[in-house]
Amino acid sequence: LCTPTDPHVHFYLAEKEGQVIAGIIVLAWQKKLLYWHGCSREDFFKDYPNNLLHYEAIKWACENNFTYYDMGASMDMEGVIKFKKSFGAEQLDFASYRWK
């Protein structure tokens, strides 16, 4: 379910049995999509709702001639890296800084 309220902000929700079980926010700009944030209910992890949501976002991007889907930093978390690779993601190195 994609309900854009702004052409640059897309909300995707996964539902099961009438309940929202997961959601992601994707930002769109200049033919690029950026996964910004997401969450899911732990009791529905076995249904893989995040896989579905990312699939739907990528599908929408392809249908609308977007060229890039940025899934964000993996922070060296092996599970996150494996998840992204399952979509055929390419790892790109970049510099990041934190202000303390």
Short mmCIF file of N, CA and C in Angstrom, two decimals:
data_model
loop_
_atom_site.label_atom_id
_atom_site.label_comp_id
_atom_site.label_asym_id
_atom_site.label_seq_id
_atom_site.Cartn_x
_atom_site.Cartn_y
_atom_site.Cartn_z
N LEU A 1 0.86 -1.18 0.00
CA LEU A 1 0.00 0.00 0.00
C LEU A 1 0.90 1.22 0.00
N CYS A 2 0.81 2.05 -1.02
CA CYS A 2 1.61 3.26 -1.11
C CYS A 2 0.66 4.45 -1.11
N THR A 3 0.84 5.34 -0.16
CA THR A 3 -0.04 6.49 -0.08
C THR A 3 0.79 7.77 -0.04
N PRO A 4 1.27 8.24 -1.21
CA PRO A 4 2.07 9.45 -1.20
C PRO A 4 1.22 10.67 -0.83
N THR A 5 1.65 11.40 0.17
CA THR A 5 0.97 12.63 0.54
C THR A 5 1.72 13.83 -0.01
N ASP A 6 2.91 13.59 -0.50
CA ASP A 6 3.77 14.60 -1.09
C ASP A 6 4.52 13.85 -2.19
N PRO A 7 4.77 14.46 -3.33
CA PRO A 7 5.45 13.71 -4.39
C PRO A 7 6.85 13.24 -4.02
N HIS A 8 7.40 13.76 -2.95
CA HIS A 8 8.76 13.40 -2.56
C HIS A 8 8.81 12.49 -1.33
N VAL A 9 7.66 12.20 -0.74
CA VAL A 9 7.61 11.35 0.45
C VAL A 9 6.58 10.26 0.23
N HIS A 10 7.04 9.00 0.34
CA HIS A 10 6.15 7.87 0.11
C HIS A 10 6.13 6.99 1.36
N PHE A 11 4.94 6.61 1.76
CA PHE A 11 4.75 5.69 2.90
C PHE A 11 4.25 4.37 2.34
N TYR A 12 4.90 3.31 2.72
CA TYR A 12 4.47 1.97 2.34
C TYR A 12 4.11 1.22 3.62
N LEU A 13 2.95 0.60 3.59
CA LEU A 13 2.48 -0.15 4.75
C LEU A 13 2.16 -1.58 4.35
N ALA A 14 2.53 -2.52 5.20
CA ALA A 14 2.16 -3.93 5.01
C ALA A 14 1.08 -4.25 6.04
N GLU A 15 0.03 -4.89 5.56
CA GLU A 15 -1.08 -5.26 6.43
C GLU A 15 -1.29 -6.77 6.38
N LYS A 16 -1.74 -7.29 7.50
CA LYS A 16 -2.14 -8.69 7.57
C LYS A 16 -3.29 -8.80 8.55
N GLU A 17 -4.32 -9.49 8.14
CA GLU A 17 -5.49 -9.70 8.99
C GLU A 17 -6.03 -8.38 9.54
N GLY A 18 -6.03 -7.36 8.70
CA GLY A 18 -6.58 -6.07 9.08
C GLY A 18 -5.71 -5.22 9.98
N GLN A 19 -4.46 -5.66 10.20
CA GLN A 19 -3.54 -4.92 11.07
C GLN A 19 -2.33 -4.46 10.28
N VAL A 20 -1.86 -3.26 10.56
CA VAL A 20 -0.60 -2.80 9.98
C VAL A 20 0.52 -3.53 10.73
N ILE A 21 1.37 -4.22 9.97
CA ILE A 21 2.44 -4.99 10.61
C ILE A 21 3.83 -4.43 10.32
N ALA A 22 3.94 -3.53 9.34
CA ALA A 22 5.24 -2.93 9.02
C ALA A 22 5.02 -1.71 8.16
N GLY A 23 6.03 -0.85 8.14
CA GLY A 23 5.96 0.33 7.29
C GLY A 23 7.35 0.88 7.00
N ILE A 24 7.48 1.52 5.85
CA ILE A 24 8.72 2.21 5.52
C ILE A 24 8.40 3.58 4.95
N ILE A 25 9.36 4.48 5.08
CA ILE A 25 9.27 5.81 4.50
C ILE A 25 10.39 5.91 3.49
N VAL A 26 10.04 6.32 2.27
CA VAL A 26 11.00 6.45 1.18
C VAL A 26 10.90 7.87 0.63
N LEU A 27 12.05 8.51 0.46
CA LEU A 27 12.10 9.86 -0.08
C LEU A 27 12.49 9.80 -1.56
N ALA A 28 11.83 10.57 -2.38
CA ALA A 28 12.07 10.58 -3.82
C ALA A 28 12.54 11.96 -4.26
N TRP A 29 13.63 11.96 -5.02
CA TRP A 29 14.17 13.24 -5.50
C TRP A 29 15.05 13.00 -6.71
N GLN A 30 14.80 13.72 -7.77
CA GLN A 30 15.61 13.67 -8.99
C GLN A 30 15.88 12.25 -9.46
N LYS A 31 14.83 11.46 -9.57
CA LYS A 31 14.90 10.08 -10.06
C LYS A 31 15.74 9.16 -9.17
N LYS A 32 15.87 9.53 -7.90
CA LYS A 32 16.55 8.69 -6.91
C LYS A 32 15.61 8.49 -5.73
N LEU A 33 15.62 7.28 -5.19
CA LEU A 33 14.84 6.99 -3.98
C LEU A 33 15.80 6.72 -2.84
N LEU A 34 15.44 7.19 -1.68
CA LEU A 34 16.24 6.97 -0.48
C LEU A 34 15.33 6.37 0.60
N TYR A 35 15.67 5.14 1.01
CA TYR A 35 14.97 4.53 2.14
C TYR A 35 15.40 5.32 3.38
N TRP A 36 14.42 5.91 4.07
CA TRP A 36 14.75 6.76 5.20
C TRP A 36 14.57 6.05 6.53
N HIS A 37 13.45 5.36 6.68
CA HIS A 37 13.19 4.72 7.97
C HIS A 37 12.12 3.66 7.80
N GLY A 38 12.11 2.71 8.71
CA GLY A 38 11.09 1.68 8.68
C GLY A 38 10.95 1.00 10.02
N CYS A 39 9.88 0.26 10.17
CA CYS A 39 9.66 -0.50 11.40
C CYS A 39 8.72 -1.65 11.08
N SER A 40 8.76 -2.66 11.93
CA SER A 40 7.84 -3.78 11.77
C SER A 40 7.58 -4.41 13.12
N ARG A 41 6.47 -5.08 13.20
CA ARG A 41 6.11 -5.77 14.44
C ARG A 41 6.87 -7.08 14.52
N GLU A 42 7.52 -7.30 15.63
CA GLU A 42 8.34 -8.49 15.82
C GLU A 42 7.52 -9.78 15.69
N ASP A 43 6.27 -9.73 16.12
CA ASP A 43 5.45 -10.94 16.05
C ASP A 43 5.05 -11.31 14.62
N PHE A 44 5.41 -10.48 13.64
CA PHE A 44 5.14 -10.78 12.24
C PHE A 44 6.42 -10.88 11.41
N PHE A 45 7.58 -10.94 12.04
CA PHE A 45 8.85 -11.08 11.31
C PHE A 45 8.82 -12.28 10.38
N LYS A 46 8.19 -13.36 10.81
CA LYS A 46 8.17 -14.59 10.02
C LYS A 46 7.48 -14.41 8.67
N ASP A 47 6.70 -13.34 8.53
CA ASP A 47 6.00 -13.06 7.27
C ASP A 47 6.84 -12.20 6.32
N TYR A 48 8.00 -11.76 6.76
CA TYR A 48 8.92 -10.95 5.95
C TYR A 48 8.28 -9.70 5.35
N PRO A 49 7.60 -8.89 6.16
CA PRO A 49 6.95 -7.71 5.59
C PRO A 49 7.93 -6.68 5.03
N ASN A 50 9.12 -6.58 5.61
CA ASN A 50 10.09 -5.59 5.09
C ASN A 50 10.54 -5.95 3.69
N ASN A 51 10.69 -7.25 3.41
CA ASN A 51 11.04 -7.68 2.06
C ASN A 51 9.98 -7.20 1.07
N LEU A 52 8.73 -7.40 1.43
CA LEU A 52 7.62 -6.98 0.58
C LEU A 52 7.64 -5.47 0.36
N LEU A 53 7.85 -4.71 1.42
CA LEU A 53 7.82 -3.26 1.31
C LEU A 53 8.94 -2.73 0.42
N HIS A 54 10.15 -3.26 0.61
CA HIS A 54 11.26 -2.83 -0.25
C HIS A 54 11.01 -3.26 -1.70
N TYR A 55 10.49 -4.45 -1.89
CA TYR A 55 10.14 -4.91 -3.24
C TYR A 55 9.17 -3.94 -3.90
N GLU A 56 8.13 -3.54 -3.17
CA GLU A 56 7.13 -2.63 -3.73
C GLU A 56 7.74 -1.26 -4.05
N ALA A 57 8.62 -0.77 -3.19
CA ALA A 57 9.27 0.51 -3.46
C ALA A 57 10.14 0.43 -4.71
N ILE A 58 10.90 -0.65 -4.83
CA ILE A 58 11.76 -0.84 -6.00
C ILE A 58 10.91 -1.00 -7.26
N LYS A 59 9.84 -1.75 -7.16
CA LYS A 59 8.92 -1.92 -8.30
C LYS A 59 8.36 -0.57 -8.74
N TRP A 60 7.91 0.24 -7.80
CA TRP A 60 7.39 1.57 -8.12
C TRP A 60 8.47 2.41 -8.80
N ALA A 61 9.70 2.34 -8.26
CA ALA A 61 10.81 3.11 -8.84
C ALA A 61 11.05 2.71 -10.29
N CYS A 62 11.04 1.42 -10.57
CA CYS A 62 11.25 0.95 -11.94
C CYS A 62 10.12 1.41 -12.86
N GLU A 63 8.89 1.31 -12.39
CA GLU A 63 7.73 1.72 -13.19
C GLU A 63 7.72 3.22 -13.48
N ASN A 64 8.42 4.00 -12.64
CA ASN A 64 8.42 5.45 -12.78
C ASN A 64 9.78 5.99 -13.20
N ASN A 65 10.58 5.13 -13.80
CA ASN A 65 11.87 5.51 -14.39
C ASN A 65 12.87 6.11 -13.41
N PHE A 66 12.84 5.63 -12.18
CA PHE A 66 13.87 6.04 -11.23
C PHE A 66 15.12 5.22 -11.51
N THR A 67 16.27 5.78 -11.20
CA THR A 67 17.53 5.15 -11.58
C THR A 67 18.30 4.57 -10.40
N TYR A 68 17.86 4.86 -9.18
CA TYR A 68 18.69 4.53 -8.02
C TYR A 68 17.81 4.34 -6.80
N TYR A 69 18.06 3.30 -6.03
CA TYR A 69 17.35 3.08 -4.77
C TYR A 69 18.41 2.92 -3.69
N ASP A 70 18.55 3.91 -2.86
CA ASP A 70 19.55 3.93 -1.78
C ASP A 70 18.92 3.33 -0.53
N MET A 71 19.44 2.18 -0.11
CA MET A 71 18.89 1.50 1.07
C MET A 71 19.55 1.98 2.36
N GLY A 72 20.43 2.97 2.26
CA GLY A 72 21.05 3.53 3.46
C GLY A 72 22.25 2.74 3.94
N ALA A 73 22.88 3.27 4.97
CA ALA A 73 24.08 2.66 5.54
C ALA A 73 23.76 1.36 6.26
N SER A 74 24.67 0.41 6.16
CA SER A 74 24.50 -0.88 6.84
C SER A 74 25.18 -0.92 8.20
N MET A 75 26.06 0.03 8.46
CA MET A 75 26.76 0.13 9.74
C MET A 75 27.48 -1.16 10.11
N ASP A 76 28.01 -1.87 9.10
CA ASP A 76 28.75 -3.12 9.28
C ASP A 76 27.94 -4.22 9.96
N MET A 77 26.62 -4.14 9.92
CA MET A 77 25.77 -5.17 10.50
C MET A 77 25.54 -6.26 9.46
N GLU A 78 26.07 -7.46 9.72
CA GLU A 78 26.03 -8.54 8.75
C GLU A 78 24.61 -8.90 8.30
N GLY A 79 23.66 -8.88 9.22
CA GLY A 79 22.28 -9.20 8.86
C GLY A 79 21.70 -8.19 7.88
N VAL A 80 22.00 -6.91 8.10
CA VAL A 80 21.53 -5.85 7.21
C VAL A 80 22.19 -5.98 5.84
N ILE A 81 23.48 -6.26 5.84
CA ILE A 81 24.21 -6.43 4.57
C ILE A 81 23.62 -7.61 3.79
N LYS A 82 23.36 -8.71 4.46
CA LYS A 82 22.79 -9.89 3.81
C LYS A 82 21.40 -9.58 3.25
N PHE A 83 20.58 -8.86 4.03
CA PHE A 83 19.24 -8.47 3.58
C PHE A 83 19.33 -7.66 2.29
N LYS A 84 20.22 -6.69 2.26
CA LYS A 84 20.35 -5.83 1.08
C LYS A 84 20.88 -6.60 -0.11
N LYS A 85 21.82 -7.49 0.12
CA LYS A 85 22.36 -8.30 -0.98
C LYS A 85 21.27 -9.19 -1.59
N SER A 86 20.28 -9.59 -0.79
CA SER A 86 19.20 -10.42 -1.31
C SER A 86 18.39 -9.69 -2.38
N PHE A 87 18.50 -8.38 -2.41
CA PHE A 87 17.84 -7.56 -3.43
C PHE A 87 18.76 -7.23 -4.59
N GLY A 88 20.00 -7.71 -4.52
CA GLY A 88 20.97 -7.40 -5.57
C GLY A 88 21.66 -6.06 -5.35
N ALA A 89 21.62 -5.57 -4.12
CA ALA A 89 22.23 -4.27 -3.82
C ALA A 89 23.74 -4.32 -4.02
N GLU A 90 24.27 -3.21 -4.43
CA GLU A 90 25.71 -3.04 -4.59
C GLU A 90 26.21 -2.18 -3.44
N GLN A 91 27.25 -2.64 -2.76
CA GLN A 91 27.80 -1.88 -1.64
C GLN A 91 28.68 -0.76 -2.16
N LEU A 92 28.43 0.44 -1.69
CA LEU A 92 29.23 1.61 -2.03
C LEU A 92 29.82 2.19 -0.76
N ASP A 93 31.10 2.47 -0.77
CA ASP A 93 31.75 3.08 0.38
C ASP A 93 31.58 4.59 0.31
N PHE A 94 31.41 5.20 1.47
CA PHE A 94 31.29 6.65 1.54
C PHE A 94 31.79 7.11 2.90
N ALA A 95 32.17 8.35 2.95
CA ALA A 95 32.62 8.94 4.21
C ALA A 95 31.42 9.51 4.96
N SER A 96 31.42 9.32 6.25
CA SER A 96 30.36 9.92 7.08
C SER A 96 31.01 10.51 8.32
N TYR A 97 30.37 11.51 8.85
CA TYR A 97 30.91 12.23 10.00
C TYR A 97 29.80 12.41 11.02
N ARG A 98 30.20 12.46 12.27
CA ARG A 98 29.24 12.73 13.35
C ARG A 98 29.75 13.91 14.16
N TRP A 99 28.83 14.76 14.51
CA TRP A 99 29.14 15.91 15.32
C TRP A 99 28.84 15.57 16.77
N LYS A 100 29.83 15.74 17.63
CA LYS A 100 29.60 15.47 19.05
C LYS A 100 29.71 16.73 19.85
#
